[in-house]
mmCIF file of C-alpha atoms in Angstrom:
data_model
loop_
_atom_site.group_PDB
_atom_site.id
_atom_site.type_symbol
_atom_site.label_atom_id
_atom_site.label_comp_id
_atom_site.label_asym_id
_atom_site.label_seq_id
_atom_site.Cartn_x
_atom_site.Cartn_y
_atom_site.Cartn_z
ATOM 1 C CA LEU K 214 -5.654 17.262 -3.534
ATOM 2 C CA ASP K 215 -9.285 17.770 -3.012
ATOM 3 C CA HIS K 216 -11.531 15.453 -0.976
ATOM 4 C CA HIS K 217 -12.952 13.583 -4.225
ATOM 5 C CA TRP K 218 -9.601 12.504 -5.052
ATOM 6 C CA VAL K 219 -8.757 11.420 -1.711
ATOM 7 C CA ALA K 220 -12.088 9.430 -1.079
ATOM 8 C CA GLN K 221 -12.153 7.817 -4.638
ATOM 9 C CA ALA K 222 -8.518 7.598 -6.279
ATOM 10 C CA TRP K 223 -6.264 7.594 -3.195
ATOM 11 C CA LEU K 224 -8.333 5.159 -1.130
ATOM 12 C CA THR K 225 -8.634 2.823 -4.059
ATOM 13 C CA ASP K 226 -4.895 2.945 -4.802
ATOM 14 C CA VAL K 227 -4.069 1.874 -1.174
ATOM 15 C CA GLY K 228 -6.585 -0.958 -1.358
ATOM 16 C CA LEU K 229 -9.250 0.614 1.187
ATOM 17 C CA PRO K 230 -12.172 1.805 -0.898
ATOM 18 C CA GLN K 231 -14.494 0.621 1.680
ATOM 19 C CA TYR K 232 -13.629 3.843 3.810
ATOM 20 C CA SER K 233 -14.555 6.074 0.930
ATOM 21 C CA GLN K 234 -17.723 7.243 2.240
ATOM 22 C CA PHE K 235 -16.418 8.242 5.598
ATOM 23 C CA PHE K 236 -13.589 10.177 3.930
ATOM 24 C CA HIS K 237 -15.976 11.884 1.595
ATOM 25 C CA THR K 238 -18.400 12.904 4.255
ATOM 26 C CA HIS K 239 -15.698 14.431 6.544
ATOM 27 C CA LEU K 240 -14.190 16.244 3.616
ATOM 28 C CA VAL K 241 -10.710 14.653 3.934
ATOM 29 C CA ASP K 242 -8.660 16.542 1.483
ATOM 30 C CA GLY K 243 -4.755 16.384 0.986
ATOM 31 C CA ARG K 244 -4.282 19.021 3.688
ATOM 32 C CA LEU K 245 -6.312 17.118 6.349
ATOM 33 C CA LEU K 246 -4.765 13.901 5.119
ATOM 34 C CA SER K 247 -1.545 15.050 6.228
ATOM 35 C CA THR K 248 -2.757 15.476 9.765
ATOM 36 C CA LEU K 249 -4.401 12.222 10.524
ATOM 37 C CA THR K 250 -3.517 9.915 13.453
ATOM 38 C CA HIS K 251 -4.557 6.651 14.543
ATOM 39 C CA THR K 252 -7.031 8.048 16.797
ATOM 40 C CA ASP K 253 -8.543 10.310 14.060
ATOM 41 C CA LEU K 254 -8.691 7.295 11.625
ATOM 42 C CA GLU K 255 -10.500 5.247 14.262
ATOM 43 C CA LYS K 256 -12.778 7.673 16.013
ATOM 44 C CA HIS K 257 -13.894 9.814 13.162
ATOM 45 C CA LEU K 258 -13.405 7.817 10.010
ATOM 46 C CA HIS K 259 -14.351 4.462 11.425
ATOM 47 C CA VAL K 260 -11.044 2.718 10.562
ATOM 48 C CA SER K 261 -10.964 0.179 13.383
ATOM 49 C CA LYS K 262 -8.645 -2.408 12.064
ATOM 50 C CA LYS K 263 -5.050 -1.611 13.195
ATOM 51 C CA ALA K 264 -3.641 -2.997 9.800
ATOM 52 C CA HIS K 265 -5.854 -0.599 8.061
ATOM 53 C CA GLN K 266 -4.776 2.395 9.920
ATOM 54 C CA ILE K 267 -1.173 1.332 9.491
ATOM 55 C CA SER K 268 -1.708 1.045 5.665
ATOM 56 C CA LEU K 269 -3.388 4.544 5.508
ATOM 57 C CA LEU K 270 -0.630 6.177 7.579
ATOM 58 C CA LEU K 271 2.149 4.720 5.530
ATOM 59 C CA GLY K 272 0.339 5.589 2.314
ATOM 60 C CA ILE K 273 0.228 9.187 3.578
ATOM 61 C CA GLN K 274 4.011 9.004 4.557
ATOM 62 C CA LEU K 275 4.716 7.841 1.154
ATOM 63 C CA LEU K 276 2.774 10.987 -0.264
ATOM 64 C CA HIS K 277 4.871 13.076 1.735
ATOM 65 C CA THR K 278 8.208 11.524 0.815
ATOM 66 C CA LEU K 279 7.244 11.874 -2.901
ATOM 67 C CA ASN K 280 6.105 15.440 -2.335
ATOM 68 C CA PHE K 281 2.574 14.283 -3.364
ATOM 69 C CA ASP K 282 3.760 13.345 -6.913
ATOM 70 C CA LYS K 283 3.866 9.509 -7.316
ATOM 71 C CA GLU K 284 2.523 9.315 -10.714
ATOM 72 C CA SER K 285 5.807 9.711 -12.674
ATOM 73 C CA ARG K 286 7.413 6.849 -10.644
ATOM 74 C CA ARG K 287 4.414 4.773 -10.788
ATOM 75 C CA SER K 288 4.086 4.936 -14.591
ATOM 76 C CA GLU K 289 7.767 3.877 -14.925
ATOM 77 C CA CYS K 290 7.030 0.469 -13.121
ATOM 78 C CA GLU K 291 3.404 -0.243 -14.490
ATOM 79 C CA ASN K 292 4.770 -3.029 -16.812
ATOM 80 C CA GLN K 293 7.918 -4.076 -15.016
ATOM 81 C CA ASN K 294 8.476 -5.338 -11.598
ATOM 82 C CA THR K 295 10.544 -2.486 -10.296
ATOM 83 C CA ASP K 296 9.981 0.366 -7.454
ATOM 84 C CA PRO K 297 7.352 -1.500 -5.640
ATOM 85 C CA VAL K 298 7.145 1.215 -2.946
ATOM 86 C CA VAL K 299 4.879 3.179 -5.460
ATOM 87 C CA TRP K 300 2.566 0.182 -6.353
ATOM 88 C CA THR K 301 -1.078 0.572 -5.928
ATOM 89 C CA CYS K 302 -3.135 -2.351 -4.586
ATOM 90 C CA HIS K 303 -4.197 -3.075 -8.189
ATOM 91 C CA ARG K 304 -0.599 -3.247 -9.334
ATOM 92 C CA ILE K 305 0.161 -5.696 -6.630
ATOM 93 C CA ILE K 306 -2.843 -7.900 -7.712
ATOM 94 C CA LYS K 307 -1.516 -7.659 -11.272
ATOM 95 C CA TRP K 308 1.815 -9.057 -10.045
ATOM 96 C CA ILE K 309 0.317 -11.800 -7.906
ATOM 97 C CA LYS K 310 -1.419 -12.917 -11.036
ATOM 98 C CA GLU K 311 1.945 -12.784 -12.793
ATOM 99 C CA ILE K 312 3.740 -15.104 -10.421
ATOM 100 C CA ASP K 313 1.178 -18.060 -10.876
ATOM 101 C CA LEU K 314 -0.948 -17.041 -7.786
ATOM 102 C CA LYS K 315 -3.908 -15.765 -9.853
ATOM 103 C CA GLU K 316 -6.342 -17.895 -7.894
ATOM 104 C CA PHE K 317 -5.556 -15.758 -4.774
ATOM 105 C CA ALA K 318 -5.043 -12.396 -6.295
ATOM 106 C CA ASP K 319 -8.594 -11.040 -5.809
ATOM 107 C CA ASN K 320 -8.356 -11.519 -2.042
ATOM 108 C CA LEU K 321 -6.091 -8.330 -1.983
ATOM 109 C CA GLN K 322 -9.305 -6.355 -2.751
ATOM 110 C CA SER K 323 -10.037 -4.072 0.141
ATOM 111 C CA SER K 324 -7.101 -5.575 2.194
ATOM 112 C CA GLY K 325 -4.906 -2.321 2.434
ATOM 113 C CA VAL K 326 -1.856 -4.025 0.792
ATOM 114 C CA HIS K 327 -0.060 -1.473 -1.347
ATOM 115 C CA GLY K 328 3.425 -0.851 -2.077
ATOM 116 C CA ALA K 329 4.193 1.412 0.710
ATOM 117 C CA ILE K 330 3.267 -1.100 3.286
ATOM 118 C CA MET K 331 5.241 -3.995 1.512
ATOM 119 C CA VAL K 332 8.289 -1.672 1.554
ATOM 120 C CA MET K 333 8.092 0.608 4.521
ATOM 121 C CA ASP K 334 6.516 -1.543 7.119
ATOM 122 C CA PRO K 335 9.112 -3.625 8.808
ATOM 123 C CA SER K 336 6.858 -6.211 10.092
ATOM 124 C CA PHE K 337 5.469 -6.966 6.459
ATOM 125 C CA SER K 338 6.840 -10.233 5.317
ATOM 126 C CA SER K 339 5.967 -13.116 2.960
ATOM 127 C CA ASP K 340 3.816 -14.581 5.723
ATOM 128 C CA THR K 341 1.813 -11.323 5.900
ATOM 129 C CA MET K 342 1.357 -11.343 2.227
ATOM 130 C CA ALA K 343 0.266 -14.897 2.291
ATOM 131 C CA ALA K 344 -2.282 -14.207 5.079
ATOM 132 C CA ALA K 345 -3.753 -11.275 2.953
ATOM 133 C CA LEU K 346 -3.964 -13.552 0.043
ATOM 134 C CA CYS K 347 -5.592 -16.311 2.064
ATOM 135 C CA ILE K 348 -2.913 -18.866 0.836
ATOM 136 C CA PRO K 349 -2.918 -22.155 2.512
ATOM 137 C CA SER K 350 0.316 -22.972 4.227
ATOM 138 C CA ASN K 351 1.005 -25.888 1.907
ATOM 139 C CA LYS K 352 1.310 -23.340 -1.027
ATOM 140 C CA ALA K 353 5.062 -22.749 -1.533
ATOM 141 C CA GLY K 354 7.054 -20.309 -3.476
ATOM 142 C CA LEU K 355 5.817 -16.775 -2.254
ATOM 143 C CA ASP K 356 9.077 -16.231 -0.379
ATOM 144 C CA GLN K 357 11.151 -16.396 -3.676
ATOM 145 C CA GLU K 358 8.725 -14.017 -5.428
ATOM 146 C CA VAL K 359 8.231 -11.445 -2.617
ATOM 147 C CA GLU K 360 11.715 -11.160 -1.377
ATOM 148 C CA PRO K 361 13.187 -9.214 -4.205
ATOM 149 C CA LEU K 362 10.474 -6.857 -4.454
ATOM 150 C CA GLY K 363 11.158 -5.049 -1.370
ATOM 151 C CA THR K 364 10.083 -7.310 1.641
ATOM 152 C CA PRO K 365 12.800 -8.586 3.894
ATOM 153 C CA PRO K 366 15.807 -8.340 3.988
ATOM 154 C CA THR K 367 16.263 -4.736 4.723
ATOM 155 C CA LEU K 368 18.566 -4.074 1.975
ATOM 156 C CA HIS K 369 15.958 -4.588 -0.614
ATOM 157 C CA ARG K 370 13.589 -2.074 1.385
ATOM 158 C CA GLN K 371 16.354 0.630 1.415
ATOM 159 C CA SER K 372 17.095 0.304 -2.148
ATOM 160 C CA SER K 373 13.535 0.735 -3.207
ATOM 161 C CA LEU K 374 13.234 3.840 -0.998
ATOM 162 C CA SER K 375 16.436 5.408 -1.933
ATOM 163 C CA SER K 376 15.024 6.601 -5.231
ATOM 164 C CA SER K 377 12.553 8.695 -3.068
ATOM 165 C CA SER K 378 13.210 12.277 -1.941
ATOM 166 C CA PRO K 379 13.264 13.416 0.772
ATOM 167 C CA SER K 380 14.300 10.555 3.036
ATOM 168 C CA LEU K 381 12.222 9.168 5.402
ATOM 169 C CA SER K 382 12.672 10.114 8.989
#
């Protein structure tokens, strides 16, 4: 995975294209991507928001879990609401538009919300999604839509991850 792919395709997939220039300038390729820490992200790549750091690190963890081959699983869920762990930020935006929240969908651009963070971050909830979407608290219905896709309860998280190999540690 060369630095062009990381800076252009991968950062767009995880919903953080605003960091593309920093990753490109520092020639962050797949090998270097695998070694990044919170400190590296903040000090060298100017990723100061903790939520964005977590998003990137979970995206990297997903790449490892899938042996850097997420495309086959991703293509299987492009037109059906399954296997959210491999969803890109753009796939989540598509889903948000399908569940009658289209007026909020574009708020996810550059948010760092992608499938790995929805499924693998135990603190991610429908409230987290509502905040990322900038949904007013009086808009109901997100809980019923988000929950079956891999956000709490934990059972949904585990079933989505169980298709992955190797297992997360």
